[in-house]
Structure formats: C-alpha cells, structure tokens
Coordinates of N, CA and C and ligand atoms in Angstrom, one line a residue:
M1 N -7.9 129.4 -79.3 CA -7.4 130.7 -78.6 C -6.6 130.7 -77.5
S2 N -5.4 131.6 -76.9 CA -4.4 131.5 -76.3 C -5.5 132.0 -74.9
S3 N -5.2 131.4 -73.9 CA -5.7 132.5 -72.9 C -5.0 133.2 -71.9
K4 N -5.5 134.4 -71.5 CA -4.5 135.4 -70.9 C -4.7 135.6 -69.4
I5 N -3.9 136.1 -69.0 CA -3.7 135.8 -67.6 C -3.6 138.0 -66.9
M6 N -4.5 138.3 -66.8 CA -4.1 139.6 -65.9 C -3.3 140.0 -64.7
L7 N -2.4 140.2 -65.4 CA -1.3 140.5 -63.8 C -1.8 141.5 -62.8
P8 N -1.5 141.5 -61.6 CA -1.5 142.5 -61.0 C -0.6 143.8 -61.0
K9 N -1.2 144.9 -60.3 CA 0.0 146.0 -60.6 C 1.1 145.6 -60.2
P10 N 2.4 145.4 -61.0 CA 3.7 145.4 -59.9 C 4.2 145.9 -59.1
N11 N 4.6 145.2 -57.7 CA 4.9 146.1 -56.5 C 5.9 146.6 -56.6
N12 N 6.7 148.0 -57.2 CA 7.6 148.2 -57.6 C 8.0 149.6 -56.9
E13 N 7.1 149.6 -55.9 CA 7.4 151.0 -54.9 C 8.6 150.8 -53.8
T14 N 9.4 150.1 -54.7 CA 11.0 149.6 -53.8 C 11.7 150.3 -53.9
C15 N 12.9 150.0 -53.0 CA 14.2 150.5 -53.6 C 14.7 150.3 -54.7
L16 N 14.8 148.9 -55.3 CA 15.1 148.4 -56.6 C 14.0 149.0 -57.5
G17 N 12.5 149.1 -57.5 CA 11.7 149.6 -58.7 C 11.8 151.0 -58.6
R18 N 12.3 152.0 -57.4 CA 12.9 153.1 -57.6 C 14.1 153.3 -58.4
L19 N 14.8 152.7 -58.2 CA 16.4 152.8 -59.1 C 16.1 152.5 -60.4
L20 N 15.1 151.4 -60.6 CA 14.7 150.7 -62.0 C 14.1 152.0 -63.0
K21 N 13.0 153.0 -61.9 CA 12.4 153.6 -62.6 C 13.3 154.9 -63.2
E22 N 13.9 155.0 -62.4 CA 14.9 156.6 -62.8 C 16.3 156.3 -63.5
R23 N 16.2 154.7 -63.6 CA 17.3 155.1 -64.6 C 17.0 155.2 -66.2
R24 N 18.5 155.9 -66.4 CA 18.3 156.5 -68.0 C 19.9 156.6 -68.2
S25 N 19.6 156.7 -69.5 CA 21.4 157.4 -69.9 C 21.3 158.9 -69.6
V26 N 22.6 159.0 -68.9 CA 22.4 160.4 -68.7 C 23.7 161.1 -69.3
R27 N 24.0 162.3 -70.4 CA 24.9 162.4 -71.0 C 25.6 163.7 -70.8
S28 N 25.2 164.1 -69.8 CA 25.7 165.6 -69.5 C 25.8 165.5 -68.0
Y29 N 27.2 166.0 -67.6 CA 27.5 166.2 -66.5 C 27.9 167.6 -65.6
K30 N 27.7 167.8 -64.6 CA 28.2 168.9 -63.7 C 30.3 169.1 -64.0
E31 N 30.3 170.2 -63.8 CA 31.8 170.3 -63.8 C 32.2 169.9 -62.2
S32 N 31.8 169.2 -61.8 CA 32.6 168.6 -60.4 C 33.2 167.3 -60.2
S33 N 33.7 167.2 -59.4 CA 34.9 166.2 -59.0 C 33.9 165.2 -58.5
L34 N 34.4 164.1 -58.6 CA 34.1 162.6 -57.7 C 35.3 162.7 -56.2
T35 N 34.2 162.4 -55.3 CA 35.4 162.1 -53.7 C 36.0 160.5 -54.2
L36 N 36.7 160.3 -53.5 CA 37.5 158.9 -53.8 C 37.0 157.9 -53.3
Q37 N 36.1 157.9 -52.2 CA 34.8 157.3 -51.4 C 33.7 157.1 -52.4
E38 N 33.6 158.3 -53.3 CA 32.3 157.6 -54.3 C 32.9 156.8 -55.5
L39 N 34.0 157.2 -55.9 CA 35.0 156.1 -56.7 C 35.0 154.7 -56.3
S40 N 35.3 154.7 -55.0 CA 35.7 153.3 -54.4 C 34.3 152.7 -54.4
S41 N 33.2 153.2 -54.0 CA 31.8 152.7 -53.3 C 31.6 151.9 -55.3
L42 N 31.3 152.9 -56.3 CA 31.1 153.2 -57.6 C 31.8 151.4 -58.3
L43 N 33.3 151.7 -57.8 CA 33.8 150.6 -58.6 C 33.6 149.4 -58.0
W44 N 33.4 149.3 -56.5 CA 32.9 148.0 -56.0 C 31.3 147.7 -56.5
F45 N 30.3 148.3 -56.5 CA 29.1 147.9 -57.2 C 29.5 147.7 -58.5
T46 N 30.1 148.1 -59.3 CA 30.8 147.7 -60.5 C 30.6 146.0 -60.4
Y47 N 32.2 145.9 -59.8 CA 32.6 144.6 -60.3 C 33.4 144.2 -59.0
G48 N 32.7 144.6 -57.7 CA 33.5 144.4 -56.4 C 33.5 143.0 -56.1
C49 N 34.3 142.7 -55.1 CA 34.5 141.3 -54.5 C 33.9 141.2 -53.3
V50 N 32.6 140.0 -53.4 CA 31.9 139.8 -51.7 C 32.1 138.6 -51.3
K51 N 33.1 137.9 -51.8 CA 33.7 137.0 -50.6 C 35.3 137.0 -50.6
P52 N 35.8 136.2 -49.9 CA 37.6 136.5 -49.9 C 38.2 136.0 -51.1
D53 N 39.1 136.7 -51.7 CA 39.7 135.9 -52.8 C 38.9 136.3 -53.9
C54 N 38.1 137.0 -53.8 CA 37.3 137.2 -55.2 C 36.5 136.1 -55.8
E55 N 36.2 135.0 -54.9 CA 35.3 134.1 -55.3 C 34.0 134.2 -55.9
R56 N 33.5 135.4 -55.2 CA 32.4 136.0 -55.8 C 32.3 137.3 -55.8
R57 N 31.5 138.0 -57.1 CA 31.6 139.2 -56.9 C 30.3 139.7 -57.6
T58 N 30.0 141.0 -57.4 CA 28.7 141.7 -57.5 C 28.1 141.6 -58.7
S59 N 28.9 140.8 -60.0 CA 28.0 140.5 -61.0 C 28.3 138.6 -61.3
P60 N 27.3 138.0 -61.9 CA 27.4 136.7 -62.2 C 28.7 136.7 -63.3
S61 N 28.6 135.3 -63.6 CA 30.0 134.9 -64.6 C 29.7 133.7 -64.7
A62 N 29.2 133.5 -65.9 CA 29.8 132.2 -66.4 C 30.7 131.0 -66.0
G63 N 30.4 130.2 -65.1 CA 31.4 129.3 -64.5 C 32.1 130.2 -63.3
A64 N 31.9 131.0 -63.1 CA 32.7 131.9 -62.0 C 34.2 132.1 -62.7
T65 N 34.4 132.2 -64.1 CA 35.6 132.7 -64.7 C 36.0 134.0 -64.6
Y66 N 35.0 134.9 -64.5 CA 34.9 136.4 -64.2 C 36.3 137.2 -65.1
P67 N 35.9 137.1 -66.6 CA 36.5 137.0 -67.5 C 36.9 139.4 -67.9
F68 N 36.2 140.0 -67.0 CA 36.3 141.3 -66.8 C 37.7 142.1 -66.2
E69 N 38.3 143.0 -66.5 CA 39.3 143.7 -65.9 C 38.9 145.2 -65.9
I70 N 38.3 145.9 -65.1 CA 38.0 147.3 -65.0 C 39.2 148.4 -65.0
Y71 N 38.9 149.1 -65.9 CA 40.0 150.2 -65.8 C 39.2 151.6 -65.9
V72 N 39.7 152.7 -65.6 CA 39.5 154.2 -65.1 C 40.1 155.1 -65.7
S73 N 39.5 155.7 -66.6 CA 40.5 157.1 -67.0 C 39.6 158.2 -66.0
V74 N 40.8 158.8 -65.5 CA 40.2 160.4 -64.6 C 41.0 161.0 -65.1
R75 N 40.0 161.9 -65.5 CA 40.6 163.4 -66.2 C 41.0 164.3 -64.9
N76 N 41.9 165.6 -65.7 CA 42.1 166.6 -64.6 C 40.9 167.0 -63.5
N77 N 41.1 167.0 -62.5 CA 40.3 167.2 -61.5 C 38.8 166.2 -61.2
G78 N 39.6 165.2 -62.1 CA 38.2 164.4 -61.9 C 37.7 163.6 -60.8
V79 N 38.7 163.3 -59.9 CA 38.6 162.5 -58.8 C 39.7 163.4 -57.9
E80 N 38.9 163.8 -56.2 CA 39.5 164.8 -55.2 C 40.9 164.0 -55.0
G81 N 42.4 164.7 -55.1 CA 43.0 164.0 -54.6 C 43.8 162.6 -55.5
V82 N 43.1 162.4 -56.8 CA 43.9 161.7 -57.5 C 44.3 162.5 -58.7
E83 N 45.7 162.3 -59.2 CA 45.9 162.7 -60.4 C 45.2 162.0 -61.6
P84 N 45.2 162.8 -62.6 CA 44.9 162.4 -64.1 C 45.5 161.4 -64.7
G85 N 44.7 160.2 -65.0 CA 45.7 158.9 -65.5 C 44.8 157.8 -65.5
I86 N 45.3 156.6 -66.3 CA 44.5 155.6 -66.5 C 44.9 154.5 -65.2
Y87 N 43.9 153.8 -64.9 CA 44.2 153.2 -63.6 C 43.6 151.7 -64.0
H88 N 44.2 150.6 -63.4 CA 43.2 149.5 -63.5 C 42.7 149.0 -61.6
Y89 N 41.8 148.7 -61.7 CA 40.6 148.3 -60.4 C 41.3 147.3 -60.1
D90 N 42.4 147.2 -58.8 CA 42.4 146.0 -58.3 C 41.3 145.6 -57.3
A91 N 40.6 144.5 -57.7 CA 38.9 144.6 -56.8 C 39.6 143.9 -55.6
E92 N 40.5 142.4 -55.8 CA 40.8 141.7 -54.7 C 41.4 142.9 -53.4
R93 N 42.4 144.0 -53.9 CA 42.8 144.6 -52.6 C 42.1 146.1 -52.3
N94 N 41.1 146.5 -53.3 CA 40.7 147.5 -53.8 C 41.5 148.5 -53.5
E95 N 42.2 148.3 -54.9 CA 43.5 149.8 -54.7 C 43.3 149.8 -56.1
L96 N 43.5 151.3 -56.8 CA 43.6 151.5 -58.1 C 45.1 151.4 -58.4
V97 N 45.5 150.9 -59.5 CA 47.2 150.7 -59.9 C 46.8 151.6 -61.3
E98 N 48.3 152.5 -61.2 CA 48.5 153.6 -62.3 C 48.7 152.5 -63.3
V99 N 48.3 152.8 -64.6 CA 48.8 152.6 -65.9 C 49.5 153.4 -66.4
L100 N 48.8 154.6 -66.4 CA 49.3 155.8 -67.1 C 49.1 157.2 -67.1
K101 N 50.1 157.9 -66.4 CA 50.0 159.2 -65.9 C 49.5 160.0 -67.0
G102 N 48.4 161.2 -67.0 CA 48.0 162.3 -67.7 C 46.4 162.3 -67.8
D103 N 45.9 163.4 -68.4 CA 44.5 163.0 -68.7 C 44.4 162.8 -70.1
F104 N 43.7 161.9 -70.5 CA 43.5 160.9 -71.4 C 42.2 161.2 -72.1
S105 N 41.4 162.2 -71.6 CA 40.1 162.0 -72.2 C 39.8 162.1 -73.3
R106 N 40.5 163.1 -73.6 CA 40.5 163.9 -75.2 C 40.4 162.5 -76.1
Q107 N 41.8 161.9 -76.2 CA 42.1 160.7 -76.9 C 40.8 159.5 -76.8
L108 N 40.2 159.4 -75.9 CA 39.5 158.3 -75.1 C 37.9 158.8 -76.0
A109 N 37.5 160.1 -76.1 CA 36.4 160.7 -76.6 C 37.0 160.5 -77.8
K110 N 37.8 160.9 -78.6 CA 38.4 160.6 -79.8 C 38.2 159.3 -80.3
A111 N 38.6 158.5 -79.7 CA 38.7 157.1 -79.7 C 37.0 156.2 -79.8
C112 N 36.1 157.2 -79.2 CA 34.9 156.8 -78.8 C 33.6 157.9 -80.1
L113 N 34.5 158.0 -81.0 CA 33.5 158.4 -82.5 C 33.6 160.1 -81.7
G114 N 34.2 160.6 -80.8 CA 34.0 162.0 -80.8 C 32.9 162.1 -79.9
Q115 N 32.5 161.2 -79.1 CA 31.3 161.5 -78.0 C 31.4 162.5 -76.8
R116 N 31.1 163.3 -76.7 CA 31.5 164.8 -75.9 C 31.2 164.2 -74.6
W117 N 30.4 163.2 -74.1 CA 30.0 162.7 -72.4 C 31.4 161.9 -72.1
V118 N 31.9 161.5 -72.9 CA 33.3 160.9 -73.1 C 34.2 161.8 -72.6
L119 N 34.3 162.9 -72.9 CA 35.4 164.2 -73.2 C 35.3 164.7 -71.3
N120 N 34.1 164.6 -71.5 CA 33.3 165.8 -70.1 C 33.1 165.2 -68.9
A121 N 33.1 163.9 -69.3 CA 32.8 163.0 -67.9 C 34.1 163.1 -66.7
P122 N 34.1 163.3 -65.6 CA 35.2 163.2 -64.7 C 35.9 161.8 -64.5
V123 N 35.0 161.2 -64.8 CA 35.7 159.5 -65.0 C 34.8 158.8 -66.1
N124 N 35.7 157.8 -66.5 CA 35.5 157.0 -67.7 C 35.4 155.5 -67.4
I125 N 34.7 154.5 -66.8 CA 35.0 153.2 -66.7 C 35.0 152.5 -68.1
I126 N 36.0 151.7 -68.3 CA 36.1 150.8 -69.3 C 36.1 149.3 -69.0
L127 N 35.5 148.7 -69.3 CA 34.8 147.3 -69.5 C 36.1 146.4 -70.4
V128 N 37.1 145.6 -70.0 CA 38.0 145.3 -70.6 C 37.7 143.9 -70.3
A129 N 37.7 142.9 -71.8 CA 37.6 141.6 -71.3 C 38.6 140.3 -71.6
V130 N 39.3 139.5 -70.8 CA 40.2 138.5 -70.9 C 39.8 137.5 -71.2
A131 N 39.5 137.6 -72.7 CA 38.3 136.4 -73.4 C 39.0 135.1 -73.1
E132 N 40.0 134.6 -73.2 CA 40.8 133.5 -72.8 C 40.1 132.6 -71.5
R133 N 40.0 133.6 -70.1 CA 39.5 132.9 -69.3 C 37.9 132.3 -69.4
T134 N 37.4 132.9 -70.0 CA 36.0 132.3 -70.4 C 35.9 131.1 -71.7
T135 N 36.7 131.7 -72.7 CA 36.7 130.9 -74.1 C 37.4 129.7 -73.7
G136 N 38.6 129.7 -72.8 CA 39.2 128.7 -72.4 C 38.8 127.5 -72.0
Y137 N 37.5 127.8 -71.3 CA 36.6 126.8 -70.8 C 35.5 126.7 -71.6
Y138 N 35.0 127.4 -72.3 CA 33.7 127.0 -73.0 C 33.7 127.7 -74.4
G139 N 35.2 127.3 -74.8 CA 35.2 127.5 -76.0 C 34.3 128.6 -77.1
E140 N 34.4 128.8 -78.1 CA 33.2 129.7 -78.9 C 32.6 130.8 -78.4
R141 N 31.7 129.8 -77.6 CA 30.4 130.3 -77.2 C 30.9 131.1 -75.6
G142 N 32.2 130.9 -75.3 CA 32.4 131.9 -73.9 C 32.4 133.3 -74.7
W143 N 32.4 133.7 -75.7 CA 32.3 135.1 -76.4 C 30.8 135.7 -75.8
R144 N 29.6 134.7 -76.2 CA 28.8 135.1 -75.9 C 28.6 135.5 -74.1
Y145 N 28.9 134.4 -73.3 CA 28.9 134.9 -71.9 C 29.6 136.2 -71.4
I146 N 30.9 136.5 -72.6 CA 31.7 137.6 -72.2 C 30.5 138.6 -72.4
F147 N 29.8 139.0 -73.5 CA 29.1 140.0 -73.8 C 27.6 140.2 -72.8
N148 N 27.1 138.8 -72.6 CA 26.0 139.0 -71.4 C 26.7 139.0 -70.1
E149 N 27.9 139.1 -69.7 CA 28.1 139.7 -68.7 C 28.5 140.9 -68.7
A150 N 29.2 141.6 -69.5 CA 29.3 142.8 -70.2 C 28.0 143.8 -69.5
G151 N 26.8 143.0 -69.7 CA 25.4 143.5 -69.6 C 25.2 143.7 -67.9
H152 N 25.6 142.8 -67.7 CA 25.4 142.6 -66.1 C 26.1 143.7 -65.6
I153 N 27.3 144.0 -65.5 CA 28.4 144.6 -64.9 C 27.8 146.3 -65.4
G154 N 27.5 146.4 -66.7 CA 27.0 147.7 -67.2 C 25.8 148.2 -66.0
Q155 N 24.3 147.2 -66.0 CA 23.4 147.4 -65.3 C 23.9 147.8 -64.1
N156 N 24.8 147.4 -63.3 CA 25.5 147.8 -62.0 C 25.9 149.3 -62.1
I157 N 26.5 149.7 -63.1 CA 27.0 150.7 -63.1 C 25.9 151.7 -63.3
Y158 N 24.7 151.5 -63.9 CA 23.6 152.3 -64.2 C 22.9 152.5 -63.0
L159 N 22.6 151.1 -62.2 CA 21.9 151.6 -60.7 C 22.7 152.4 -59.8
A160 N 24.2 152.0 -59.8 CA 24.6 152.5 -58.8 C 24.8 153.7 -59.1
S161 N 24.8 154.0 -60.1 CA 24.9 155.7 -60.2 C 23.7 156.5 -60.0
V162 N 22.5 155.9 -60.5 CA 21.4 156.7 -59.9 C 21.5 156.6 -58.0
E163 N 21.5 155.5 -57.7 CA 21.2 155.5 -55.9 C 22.6 156.3 -55.8
M164 N 23.8 156.8 -56.3 CA 24.4 157.9 -55.5 C 24.6 159.3 -56.3
G165 N 23.2 159.4 -57.0 CA 22.9 160.8 -57.3 C 24.1 161.2 -58.6
L166 N 24.8 159.8 -59.4 CA 25.8 160.5 -60.9 C 24.3 159.7 -61.7
G167 N 25.2 159.9 -63.0 CA 24.3 159.8 -64.0 C 25.8 159.0 -64.9
T168 N 25.3 158.2 -65.8 CA 26.0 157.7 -67.4 C 25.3 157.0 -68.0
V169 N 26.0 156.6 -69.1 CA 25.4 156.1 -70.4 C 26.7 155.0 -70.7
A170 N 26.0 153.8 -71.3 CA 26.4 152.9 -72.0 C 27.2 153.4 -73.5
V171 N 28.7 153.2 -73.6 CA 29.1 153.7 -74.6 C 30.0 152.3 -75.6
G172 N 29.2 152.0 -76.6 CA 29.4 150.8 -77.2 C 30.2 151.1 -78.6
A173 N 29.8 152.5 -78.9 CA 30.5 152.9 -80.3 C 31.5 153.5 -80.1
F174 N 32.8 152.8 -80.4 CA 34.2 153.0 -80.5 C 35.2 152.3 -81.2
N175 N 36.5 152.7 -81.4 CA 37.5 152.5 -82.2 C 38.1 151.2 -81.3
D176 N 37.7 150.0 -81.3 CA 38.6 149.0 -80.5 C 40.5 149.1 -80.5
D177 N 40.7 149.5 -81.8 CA 42.3 149.4 -81.7 C 43.0 150.9 -80.8
Q178 N 42.3 151.7 -81.1 CA 42.6 153.0 -80.6 C 42.1 152.9 -78.8
V179 N 41.5 152.3 -78.4 CA 41.1 152.2 -77.4 C 42.0 151.0 -76.7
S180 N 42.3 150.2 -77.2 CA 43.2 149.1 -76.6 C 44.8 150.1 -76.7
K181 N 44.8 150.8 -77.4 CA 46.3 151.5 -77.6 C 46.5 152.3 -76.4
L182 N 45.3 153.2 -76.0 CA 45.4 154.0 -75.5 C 45.5 153.7 -73.7
L183 N 44.9 152.7 -73.7 CA 45.2 151.8 -72.4 C 46.2 150.8 -72.8
N184 N 47.1 150.7 -73.3 CA 48.3 150.0 -73.2 C 48.0 148.6 -72.6
L185 N 46.8 148.4 -73.6 CA 46.4 146.8 -73.0 C 47.2 145.5 -73.4
P186 N 47.6 144.7 -72.7 CA 48.5 143.4 -73.3 C 47.4 142.7 -74.1
E187 N 48.3 142.0 -75.1 CA 47.8 140.8 -75.9 C 46.7 140.0 -75.1
G188 N 45.6 139.8 -75.7 CA 44.5 139.2 -75.5 C 43.2 139.8 -74.5
Y189 N 43.9 141.4 -74.3 CA 42.6 141.7 -73.5 C 42.3 143.1 -74.4
E190 N 40.6 142.7 -74.6 CA 39.8 143.5 -75.4 C 38.8 144.9 -74.8
P191 N 38.6 145.6 -75.0 CA 37.7 146.8 -74.5 C 36.2 146.7 -74.9
V192 N 35.4 146.3 -74.4 CA 33.8 146.0 -74.5 C 33.3 146.9 -74.4
Y193 N 33.1 148.0 -73.4 CA 32.3 149.0 -73.0 C 32.4 149.7 -72.2
V194 N 32.2 151.2 -72.6 CA 32.7 152.4 -71.8 C 31.6 153.3 -71.2
F195 N 32.0 153.4 -69.9 CA 31.0 154.3 -69.2 C 31.4 155.2 -68.8
P196 N 31.2 156.8 -69.3 CA 31.3 158.0 -68.5 C 30.5 157.7 -67.4
V197 N 31.5 158.5 -66.5 CA 30.4 158.8 -65.0 C 30.2 160.3 -64.7
G198 N 29.3 161.0 -64.2 CA 29.6 162.2 -63.4 C 28.2 162.5 -63.0
R199 N 28.5 163.8 -62.2 CA 27.4 163.9 -61.4 C 26.2 164.7 -62.3
V200 N 24.7 164.3 -61.9 CA 23.6 164.8 -62.9 C 23.5 166.1 -63.1
K201 N 23.1 166.8 -64.0 CA 23.4 168.2 -64.2 C 22.1 168.5 -63.9
Ligands
FMN301 C1 25.3 148.2 -76.1 C2 24.6 149.6 -75.9 C3 25.4 150.6 -76.8 C4 25.2 151.7 -76.3 N1 26.2 152.7 -77.1 C5 26.2 153.8 -76.9 C6 27.1 154.8 -77.2 O1 28.0 154.1 -78.1 N2 26.8 156.1 -77.2 C7 25.7 156.4 -76.7 O2 25.3 157.6 -76.3 N3 24.9 155.9 -76.0 C8 24.9 154.3 -76.0 N4 24.1 153.6 -75.6 C9 22.4 154.1 -75.0 C10 21.4 154.5 -75.8 O3 21.3 154.9 -77.0 C11 20.1 153.9 -74.7 O4 20.2 153.1 -73.8 C12 19.3 154.0 -75.6 O5 18.6 155.4 -76.1 C13 17.7 153.9 -74.6 O6 18.0 155.1 -73.3 P1 17.8 154.9 -72.0 O7 19.1 154.0 -71.4 O8 17.9 156.4 -71.3 O9 17.1 154.0 -71.0 C14 24.3 152.1 -76.0 C15 23.4 151.5 -75.4 C16 23.8 150.2 -75.3 C17 22.6 149.0 -74.5

C-alpha cells in the first residue's frame, strides 16, 4: 500500500496567492478606455525585457530563443490618445510600432469565430510565434517549446490583469489564416493565442 503525507494548509495568503485565487477568464468589459500607462505596464508584464538587449524577459524561454512577437489590436477609443490600429510591441525600445491604421476589432472577432469579447475589448493582445528562432535550434521539438511558452506568457497576462483591475480570457479558437492576413504577418510568423483585455464589468 502506498503511504500518504498529509500536507499542511498552503500558505497562500500572499500577493501571488491572491492573484491566483482571483484569476479567472473574464469575457465582458466596461465601455472604458485603457490609459497608455496601463497598456505599457500590461505589455511589460506580458513579455517585457528585464535585462539590457532583452537578454532576459518576463517569461521563460527554451534556450532563451524568445520566439514570440507581441501584437496589439486597439479598437476605437480603446486606449486614451492612441489611434485605433494594429501595433507591434517593440519590447527593447518600449515602443508601439504601427502596422495598420484602423479599428479591426470586428474582423478580428470574425476570425475568432465570432467571439463577442474579442469585438468588445478595448485591446486584444496577440501572441505571434516566429517558430524558426526555436525550431532552428531544437528542430521539430521546438514547436512543443513554443506552445509551452505561449502558456507562460498567457499566465503573465492573466495575473497582470488581476493586479491591474483588468480582465482577460485566453482565446485559442480562431482561424489561423484569417488572423495572419489581418495582421499582415510576414512569412514564418504564426498567430498562437489572442487575449482580449478590458476593465472588469
Ligand atoms: C488553450 C486554451 C484555449 C482557450 N480558448 C478559448 C476560446 O477560444 N474562447 C474562450 O472563451 N475561452 C477560451 N479559453 C478559456 C477557458 O474556457 C477557461 O480558461 C476555462 O473555462 C477555465 O476557466 P477560468 O479560466 O475562469 O479558470 C481557453 C483556454 C485555454 C487554456
């Protein structure tokens, strides 16, 4: 017979414990813009640089290959002082680089099989993998690491959202080709995950 060990009560009355207890998928958001400060913090928590030259980031990465690029779709009035559009997050320079002008939330929601939370969120964070960075090093197994890493980054978004009074939901159900076309992604860039984010209703 296998022996059992009774565990003491977890010590989860901590900062991290609170974030984990409160983490949940949120699918309805207030009609309220985010501030640029909030977006900046959210993106840093997501995949920001913690060392010069982005040698280390807020998420672990197999062989420090960092296969992800972060895109943000901002709807009309989604972020104070920011024109609606699709932006690329340049983590090293802490900049948003415009990819396309305009409110694409309707097209993005359609590509995500009509999920309303994608349409209604002030911003959608899209995790895009540049697979070659990791598969070039690890071969086919690199794909496993890419999906592992998407989970790490996604959890960053969930926990950061709780801390900031925001809500998010992981969206994996979408048409890859439609999202790629919408974002005008170069060859070899693959959308992996979409995270609508907004103020909790
Ligand atoms: C890989 C993955 C894909 C998901 N895709 C979707 C999705 O497309 N749409 C959605 O509304 N929720 C999606 N979810 C969220 C789950 O439905 C949610 O995490 C689950 O019901 C547990 O609820 P909780 O996050 O509130 O604990 C996804 C979650 C994961 C991990």
